[in-house]
CSV table of C-alpha atoms in Angstrom, one decimal:
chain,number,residue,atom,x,y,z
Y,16,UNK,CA,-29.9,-53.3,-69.0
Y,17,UNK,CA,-30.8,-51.9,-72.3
Y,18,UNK,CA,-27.4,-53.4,-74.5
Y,19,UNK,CA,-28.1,-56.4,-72.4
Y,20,UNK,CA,-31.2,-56.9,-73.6
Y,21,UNK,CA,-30.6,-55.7,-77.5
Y,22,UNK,CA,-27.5,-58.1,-77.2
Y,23,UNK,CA,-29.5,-61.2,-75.9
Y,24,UNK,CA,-32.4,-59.9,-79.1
Y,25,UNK,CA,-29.6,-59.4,-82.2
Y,26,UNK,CA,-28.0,-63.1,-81.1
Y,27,UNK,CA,-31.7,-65.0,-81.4
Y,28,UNK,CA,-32.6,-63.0,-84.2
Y,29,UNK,CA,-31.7,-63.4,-87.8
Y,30,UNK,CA,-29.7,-61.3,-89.6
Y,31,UNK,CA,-32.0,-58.8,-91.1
Y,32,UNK,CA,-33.7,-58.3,-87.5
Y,33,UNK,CA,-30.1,-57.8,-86.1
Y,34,UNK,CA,-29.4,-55.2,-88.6
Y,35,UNK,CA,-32.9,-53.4,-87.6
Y,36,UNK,CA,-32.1,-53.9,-83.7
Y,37,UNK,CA,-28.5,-52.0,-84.7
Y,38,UNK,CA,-30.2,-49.3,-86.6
Y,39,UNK,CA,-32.4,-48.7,-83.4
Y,40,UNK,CA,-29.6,-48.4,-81.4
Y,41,UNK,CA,-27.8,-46.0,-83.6
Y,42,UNK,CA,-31.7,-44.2,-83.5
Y,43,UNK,CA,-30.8,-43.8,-79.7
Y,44,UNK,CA,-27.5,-42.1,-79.9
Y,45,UNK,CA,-29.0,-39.4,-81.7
Y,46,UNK,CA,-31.8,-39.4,-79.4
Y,47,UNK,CA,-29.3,-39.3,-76.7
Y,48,UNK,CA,-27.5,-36.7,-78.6
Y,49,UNK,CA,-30.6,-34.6,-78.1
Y,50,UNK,CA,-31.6,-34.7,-74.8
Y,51,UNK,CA,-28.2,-34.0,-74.0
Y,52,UNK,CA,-28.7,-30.8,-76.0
Y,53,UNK,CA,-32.1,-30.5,-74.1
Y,54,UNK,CA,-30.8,-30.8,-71.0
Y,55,UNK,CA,-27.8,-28.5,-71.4
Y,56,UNK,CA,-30.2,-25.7,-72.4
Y,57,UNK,CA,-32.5,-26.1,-69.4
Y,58,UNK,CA,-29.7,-25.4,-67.7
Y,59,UNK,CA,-28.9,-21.9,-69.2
Y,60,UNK,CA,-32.5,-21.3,-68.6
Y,61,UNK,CA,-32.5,-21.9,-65.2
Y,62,UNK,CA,-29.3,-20.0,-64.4
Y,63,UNK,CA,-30.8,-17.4,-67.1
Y,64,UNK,CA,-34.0,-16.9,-64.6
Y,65,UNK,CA,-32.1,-17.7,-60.9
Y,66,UNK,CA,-30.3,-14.3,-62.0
Y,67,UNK,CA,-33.3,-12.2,-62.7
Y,68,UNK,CA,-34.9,-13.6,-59.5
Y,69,UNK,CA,-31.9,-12.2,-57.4
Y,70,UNK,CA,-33.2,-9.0,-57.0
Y,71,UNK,CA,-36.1,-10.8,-55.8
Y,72,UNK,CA,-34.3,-12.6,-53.0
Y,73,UNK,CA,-32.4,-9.6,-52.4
Y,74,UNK,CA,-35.5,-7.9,-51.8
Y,75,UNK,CA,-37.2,-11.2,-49.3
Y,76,UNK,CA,-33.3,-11.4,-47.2
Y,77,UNK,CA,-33.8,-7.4,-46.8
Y,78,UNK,CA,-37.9,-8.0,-45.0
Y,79,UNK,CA,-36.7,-10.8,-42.9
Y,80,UNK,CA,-33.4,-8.8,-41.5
Y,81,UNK,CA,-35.7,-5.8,-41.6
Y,82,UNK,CA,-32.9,-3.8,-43.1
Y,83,UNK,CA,-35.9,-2.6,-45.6
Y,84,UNK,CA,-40.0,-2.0,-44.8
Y,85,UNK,CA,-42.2,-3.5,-47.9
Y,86,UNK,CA,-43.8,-1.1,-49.7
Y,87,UNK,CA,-47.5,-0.7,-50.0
Y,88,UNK,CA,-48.0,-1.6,-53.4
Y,89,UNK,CA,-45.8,-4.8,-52.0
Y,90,UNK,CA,-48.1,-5.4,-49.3
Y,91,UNK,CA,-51.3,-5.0,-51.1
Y,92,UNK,CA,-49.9,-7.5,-53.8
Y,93,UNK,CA,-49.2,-10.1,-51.1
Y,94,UNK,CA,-52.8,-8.9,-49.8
Y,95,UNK,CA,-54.2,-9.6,-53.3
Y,96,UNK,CA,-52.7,-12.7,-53.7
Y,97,UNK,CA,-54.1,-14.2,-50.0
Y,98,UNK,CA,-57.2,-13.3,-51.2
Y,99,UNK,CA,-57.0,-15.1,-54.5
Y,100,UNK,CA,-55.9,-18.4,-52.8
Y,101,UNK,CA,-58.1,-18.2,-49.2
Y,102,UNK,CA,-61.1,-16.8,-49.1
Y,103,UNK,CA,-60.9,-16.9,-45.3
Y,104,UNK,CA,-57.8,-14.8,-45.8
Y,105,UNK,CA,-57.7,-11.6,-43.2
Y,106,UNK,CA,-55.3,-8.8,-45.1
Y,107,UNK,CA,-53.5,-6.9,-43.0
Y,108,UNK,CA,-55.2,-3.9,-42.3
Y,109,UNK,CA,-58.0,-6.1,-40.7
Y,110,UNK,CA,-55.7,-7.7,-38.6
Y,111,UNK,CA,-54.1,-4.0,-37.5
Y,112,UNK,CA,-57.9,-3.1,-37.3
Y,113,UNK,CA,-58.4,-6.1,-34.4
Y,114,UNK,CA,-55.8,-5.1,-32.4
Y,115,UNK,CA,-56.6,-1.5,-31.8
Y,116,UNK,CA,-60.0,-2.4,-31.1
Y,117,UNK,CA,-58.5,-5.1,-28.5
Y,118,UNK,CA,-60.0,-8.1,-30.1
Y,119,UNK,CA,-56.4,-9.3,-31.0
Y,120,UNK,CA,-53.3,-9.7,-29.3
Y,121,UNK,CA,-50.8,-6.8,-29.1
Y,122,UNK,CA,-47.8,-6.9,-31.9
Y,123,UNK,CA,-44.7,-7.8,-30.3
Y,124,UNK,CA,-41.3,-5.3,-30.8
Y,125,UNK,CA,-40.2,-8.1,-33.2
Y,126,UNK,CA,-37.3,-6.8,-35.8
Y,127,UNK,CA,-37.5,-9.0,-38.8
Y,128,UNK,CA,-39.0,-12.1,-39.9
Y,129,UNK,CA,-36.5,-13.8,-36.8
Y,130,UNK,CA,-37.6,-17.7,-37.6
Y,131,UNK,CA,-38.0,-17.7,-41.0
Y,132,UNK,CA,-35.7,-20.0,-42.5
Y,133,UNK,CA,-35.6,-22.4,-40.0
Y,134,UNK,CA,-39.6,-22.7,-40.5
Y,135,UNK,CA,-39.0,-22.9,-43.8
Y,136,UNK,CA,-36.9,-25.8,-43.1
Y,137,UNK,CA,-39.1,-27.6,-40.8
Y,138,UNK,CA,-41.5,-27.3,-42.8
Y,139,UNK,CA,-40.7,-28.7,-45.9
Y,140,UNK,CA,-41.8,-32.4,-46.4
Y,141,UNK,CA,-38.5,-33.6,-47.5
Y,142,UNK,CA,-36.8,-32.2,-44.5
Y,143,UNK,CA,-39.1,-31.9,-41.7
Y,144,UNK,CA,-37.6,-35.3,-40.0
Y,145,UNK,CA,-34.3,-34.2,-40.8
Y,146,UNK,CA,-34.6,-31.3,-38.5
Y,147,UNK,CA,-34.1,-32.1,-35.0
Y,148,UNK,CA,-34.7,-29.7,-32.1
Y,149,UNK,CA,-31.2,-29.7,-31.5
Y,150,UNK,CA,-30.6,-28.7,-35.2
Y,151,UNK,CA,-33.8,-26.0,-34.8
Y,152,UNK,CA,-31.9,-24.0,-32.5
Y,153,UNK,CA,-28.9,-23.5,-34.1
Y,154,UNK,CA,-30.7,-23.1,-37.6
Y,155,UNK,CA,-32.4,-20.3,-35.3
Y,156,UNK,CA,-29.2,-18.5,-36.6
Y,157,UNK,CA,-29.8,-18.7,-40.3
Y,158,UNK,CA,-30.1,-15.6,-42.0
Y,159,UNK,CA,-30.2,-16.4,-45.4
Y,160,UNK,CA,-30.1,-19.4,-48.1
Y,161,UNK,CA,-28.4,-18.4,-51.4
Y,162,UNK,CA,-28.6,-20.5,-54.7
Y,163,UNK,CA,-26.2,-20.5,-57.4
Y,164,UNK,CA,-25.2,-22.4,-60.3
Y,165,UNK,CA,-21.8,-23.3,-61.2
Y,166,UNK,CA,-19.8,-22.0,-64.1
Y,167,UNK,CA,-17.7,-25.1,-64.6
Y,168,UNK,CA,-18.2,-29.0,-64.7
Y,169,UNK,CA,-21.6,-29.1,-65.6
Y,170,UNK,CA,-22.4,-28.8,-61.8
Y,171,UNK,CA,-26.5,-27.4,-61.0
Y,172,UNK,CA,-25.5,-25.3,-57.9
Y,173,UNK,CA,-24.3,-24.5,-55.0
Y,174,UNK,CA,-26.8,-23.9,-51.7
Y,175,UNK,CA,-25.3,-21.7,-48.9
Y,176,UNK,CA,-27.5,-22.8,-45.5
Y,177,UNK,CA,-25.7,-20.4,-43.6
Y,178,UNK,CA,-25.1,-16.9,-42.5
Y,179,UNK,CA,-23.4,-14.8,-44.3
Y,180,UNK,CA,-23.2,-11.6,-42.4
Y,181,UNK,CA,-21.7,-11.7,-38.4
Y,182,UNK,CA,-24.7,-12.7,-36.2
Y,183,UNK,CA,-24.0,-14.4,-32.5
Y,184,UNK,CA,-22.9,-18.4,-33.5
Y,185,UNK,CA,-22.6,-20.3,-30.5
Y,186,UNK,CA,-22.7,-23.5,-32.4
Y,187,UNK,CA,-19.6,-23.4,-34.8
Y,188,UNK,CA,-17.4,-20.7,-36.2
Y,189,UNK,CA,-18.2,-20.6,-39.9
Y,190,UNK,CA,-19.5,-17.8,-41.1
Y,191,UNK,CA,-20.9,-19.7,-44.7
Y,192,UNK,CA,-21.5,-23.6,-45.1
Y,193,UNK,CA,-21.8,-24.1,-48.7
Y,194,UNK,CA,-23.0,-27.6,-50.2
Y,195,UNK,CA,-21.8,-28.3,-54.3
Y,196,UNK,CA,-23.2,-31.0,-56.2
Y,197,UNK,CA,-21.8,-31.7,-59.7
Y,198,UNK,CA,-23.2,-33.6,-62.4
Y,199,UNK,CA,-21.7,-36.1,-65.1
Y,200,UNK,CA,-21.3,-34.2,-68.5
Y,201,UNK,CA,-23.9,-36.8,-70.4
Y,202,UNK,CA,-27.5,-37.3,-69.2
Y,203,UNK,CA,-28.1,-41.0,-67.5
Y,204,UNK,CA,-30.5,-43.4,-68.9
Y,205,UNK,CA,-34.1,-41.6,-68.2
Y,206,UNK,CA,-32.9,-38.9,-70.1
Y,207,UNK,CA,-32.0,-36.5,-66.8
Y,208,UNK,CA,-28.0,-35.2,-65.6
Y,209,UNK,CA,-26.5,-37.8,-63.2
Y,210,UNK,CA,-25.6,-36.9,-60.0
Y,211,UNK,CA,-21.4,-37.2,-59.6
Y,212,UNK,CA,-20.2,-36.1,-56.4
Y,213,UNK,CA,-21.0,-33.5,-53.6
Y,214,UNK,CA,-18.7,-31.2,-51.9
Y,215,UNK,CA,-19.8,-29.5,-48.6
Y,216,UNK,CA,-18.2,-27.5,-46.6
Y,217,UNK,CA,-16.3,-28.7,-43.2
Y,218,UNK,CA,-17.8,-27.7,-40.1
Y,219,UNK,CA,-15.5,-25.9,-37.4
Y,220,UNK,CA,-17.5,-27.1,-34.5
Y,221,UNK,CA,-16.9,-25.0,-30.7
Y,222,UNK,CA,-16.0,-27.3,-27.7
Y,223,UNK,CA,-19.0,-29.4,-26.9
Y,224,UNK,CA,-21.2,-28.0,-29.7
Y,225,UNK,CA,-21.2,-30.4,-32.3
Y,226,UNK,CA,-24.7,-31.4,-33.1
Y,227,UNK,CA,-23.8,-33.9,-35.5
Y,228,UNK,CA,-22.8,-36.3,-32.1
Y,229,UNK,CA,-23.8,-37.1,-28.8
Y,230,UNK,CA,-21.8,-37.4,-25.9
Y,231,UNK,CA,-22.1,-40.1,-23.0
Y,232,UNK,CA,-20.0,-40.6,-19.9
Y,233,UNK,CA,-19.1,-43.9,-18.6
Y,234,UNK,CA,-17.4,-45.7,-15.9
Y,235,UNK,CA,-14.6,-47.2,-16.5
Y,236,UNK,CA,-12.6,-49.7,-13.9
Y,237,UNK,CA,-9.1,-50.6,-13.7
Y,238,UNK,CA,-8.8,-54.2,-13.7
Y,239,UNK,CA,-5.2,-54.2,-11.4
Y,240,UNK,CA,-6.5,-51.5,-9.1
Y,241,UNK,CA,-9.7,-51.7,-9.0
Y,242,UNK,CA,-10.2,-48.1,-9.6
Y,243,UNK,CA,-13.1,-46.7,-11.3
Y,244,UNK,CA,-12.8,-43.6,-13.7
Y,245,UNK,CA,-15.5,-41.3,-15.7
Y,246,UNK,CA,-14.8,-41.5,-19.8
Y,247,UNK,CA,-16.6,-39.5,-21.9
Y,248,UNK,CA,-17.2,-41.1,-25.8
Y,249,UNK,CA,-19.0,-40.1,-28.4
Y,250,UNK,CA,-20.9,-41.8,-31.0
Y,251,UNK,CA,-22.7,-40.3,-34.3
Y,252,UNK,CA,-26.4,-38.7,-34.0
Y,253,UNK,CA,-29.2,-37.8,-36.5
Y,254,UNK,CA,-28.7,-34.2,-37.8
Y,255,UNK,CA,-29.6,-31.8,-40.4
Y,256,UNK,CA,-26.0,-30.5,-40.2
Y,257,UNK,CA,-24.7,-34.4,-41.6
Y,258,UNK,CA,-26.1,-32.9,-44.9
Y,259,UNK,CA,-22.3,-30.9,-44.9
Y,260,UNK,CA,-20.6,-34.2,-44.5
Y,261,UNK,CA,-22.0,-36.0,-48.2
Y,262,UNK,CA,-21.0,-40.1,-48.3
Y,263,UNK,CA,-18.5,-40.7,-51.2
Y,264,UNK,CA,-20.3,-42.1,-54.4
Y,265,UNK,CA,-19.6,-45.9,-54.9
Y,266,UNK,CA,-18.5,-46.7,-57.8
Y,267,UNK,CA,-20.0,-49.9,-59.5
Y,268,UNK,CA,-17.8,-52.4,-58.5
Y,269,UNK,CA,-18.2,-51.5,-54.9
Y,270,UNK,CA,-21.8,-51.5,-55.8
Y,271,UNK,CA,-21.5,-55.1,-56.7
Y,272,UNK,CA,-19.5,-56.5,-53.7
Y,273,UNK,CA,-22.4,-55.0,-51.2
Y,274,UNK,CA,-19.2,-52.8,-49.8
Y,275,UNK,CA,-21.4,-49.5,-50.1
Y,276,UNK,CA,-24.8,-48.8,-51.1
Y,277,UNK,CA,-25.9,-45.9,-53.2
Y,278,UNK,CA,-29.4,-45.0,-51.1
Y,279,UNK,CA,-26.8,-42.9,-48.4
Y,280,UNK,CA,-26.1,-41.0,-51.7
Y,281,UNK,CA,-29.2,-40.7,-53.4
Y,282,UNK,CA,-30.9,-39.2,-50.0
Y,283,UNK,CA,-28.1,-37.0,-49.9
Y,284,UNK,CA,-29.2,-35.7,-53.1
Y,285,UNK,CA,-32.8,-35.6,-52.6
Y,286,UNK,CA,-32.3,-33.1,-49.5
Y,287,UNK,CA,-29.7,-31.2,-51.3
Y,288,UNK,CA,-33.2,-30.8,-53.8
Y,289,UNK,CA,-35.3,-29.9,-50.9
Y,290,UNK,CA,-33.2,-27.1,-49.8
Y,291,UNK,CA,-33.0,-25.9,-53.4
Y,292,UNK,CA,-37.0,-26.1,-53.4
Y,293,UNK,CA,-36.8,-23.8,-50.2
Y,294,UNK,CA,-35.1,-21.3,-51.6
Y,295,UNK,CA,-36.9,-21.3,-54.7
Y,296,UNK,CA,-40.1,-21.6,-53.5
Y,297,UNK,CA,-40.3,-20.7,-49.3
Y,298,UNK,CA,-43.3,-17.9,-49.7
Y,299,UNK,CA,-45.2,-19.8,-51.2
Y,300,UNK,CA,-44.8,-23.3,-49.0
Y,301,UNK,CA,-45.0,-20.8,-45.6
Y,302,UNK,CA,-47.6,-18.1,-46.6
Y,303,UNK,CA,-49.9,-20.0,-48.4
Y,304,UNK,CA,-49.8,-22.7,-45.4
Y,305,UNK,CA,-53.2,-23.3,-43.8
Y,306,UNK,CA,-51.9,-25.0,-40.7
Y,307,UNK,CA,-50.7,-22.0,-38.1
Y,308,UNK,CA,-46.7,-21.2,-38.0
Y,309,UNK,CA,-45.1,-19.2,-35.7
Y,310,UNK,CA,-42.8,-16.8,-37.1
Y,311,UNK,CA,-41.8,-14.3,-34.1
């Protein structure tokens, strides 16, 4: 759009506003140059501060597997923070307090944090219609999200919605699903990386598990005998777990016929982002949350 444009202006123009209108585009190479440079940077920074946070998430997988009991100075932070942000905020002494005075329900024998990511997910705004039930129960499963960048191809990272460690999986047999998403080398034209490609990880589905379809059974009569027969056929369904399955990106000419659309792979993207976001930022979408969420 842009050399359209300074095309169409250097043709009407005279020759010492053509000259000017080639000097400004040589003015956006450099310009180009630079938030490529930019861009590049905020990259390192990113995968300079994911790492220091690892011990961090390290530390949040450990509470909701309950392999490890926060601290109190950890709780009394969190308890400080609530109190900062709510000032209806209850810490949880006062809570503890409640119960053993009977004006609060019991504590459960719950191990764990056992719903938290798939709260998380549900929860997000970018995902929360992506989720189906169906989806919710397997994502029931999910024991921790993981974030990394790659080292190679320019790509931002890599999200892992799956369980790493051996936990019951009726659903499929993968112990990981990982989801890639590379960017071009040069920034686009606002300045930003340009989304390539995505990768994601196949899905080894068990007999009759596969969320991604649904199953229907049908009669189906012989037209020489008469007979009648059950079939059963399946056809595609809404699910969270199509995010693993990304649509190829057109390229422009199929862009032009109206063979493929790019929307399919730009909202593959922009949940790719949101499951980036939880990672990054699940405490503070779920704990700060005013409406009540049921974590047990």
């Amino acid at each position: 759009m842009a050399n359209s444009w300074g095309s169409r202006l250097r043709r009407g123009a005279s020759l010492p506003v053509g000259r000017q209108v080639e000097g400004l585009k040589g003015l956006q190479v450099k310009q180009t140059e630079l938030q490529n440079q930019y861009q590049r940077e905020r990259l390192e920074l990113e995968r300079k501060y994911l790492s220091l946070q690892k011990p961090l998430y390290a530390r949040r997988h450990a509470f909701i597997s309950e392999s490890a009991e926060a601290t109190q100075d950890e709780i009394a932070a969190g308890e400080a923070a609530g109190l900062k942000e709510d000032e209806e905020y209850e810490p949880i002494r006062k809570l503890r307090e409640d119960e053993e005075e009977g004006e609060a329900k019991p504590a459960k024998d719950v191990k764990g944090i056992p719903t938290f990511w798939v709260t998380a997910l549900r929860n997000h705004p970018g995902l929360a219609e992506i989720v189906t039930e169906r989806d919710a129960e397997a994502l029931g499963y999910l024991k921790d999200v993981t974030l990394e960048y790659l080292e190679k191809e320019g790509g931002p990272y890599a999200g892992s919605p799956a369980s790493p460690s051996p936990s019951p999986r009726p659903f499929f047999t993968n112990e990981t699903l990982t989801k890639t998403y590379i960017y071009n080398e040069e920034v686009g034209y606002a300045g930003d990386f340009t989304y390539d490609r995505a990768i994601g990880s196949p899905i080894t589905w068990k007999e009759e598990q596969d969320l991604t379809r649904e199953w229907e059974i049908k009669k189906q009569r012989n037209k020489n005998t008469n007979h009648t027969r059950l079939i059963r056929k399946s056809h595609p369904t809404p699910s969270f777990f199509n995010f693993f399955s990304p649509p190829v990106m057109p390229d422009e000419e199929a862009l032009e016929s109206g063979e493929l659309e790019r929307e399919d792979s730009e909202i593959n993207y922009q949940v790719g982002w949101a499951v980036k976001e939880v990672v990054c930022r699940v405490q503070k979408r779920i704990l700060t949350d005013r409406n009540p969420i049921n974590l047990n």
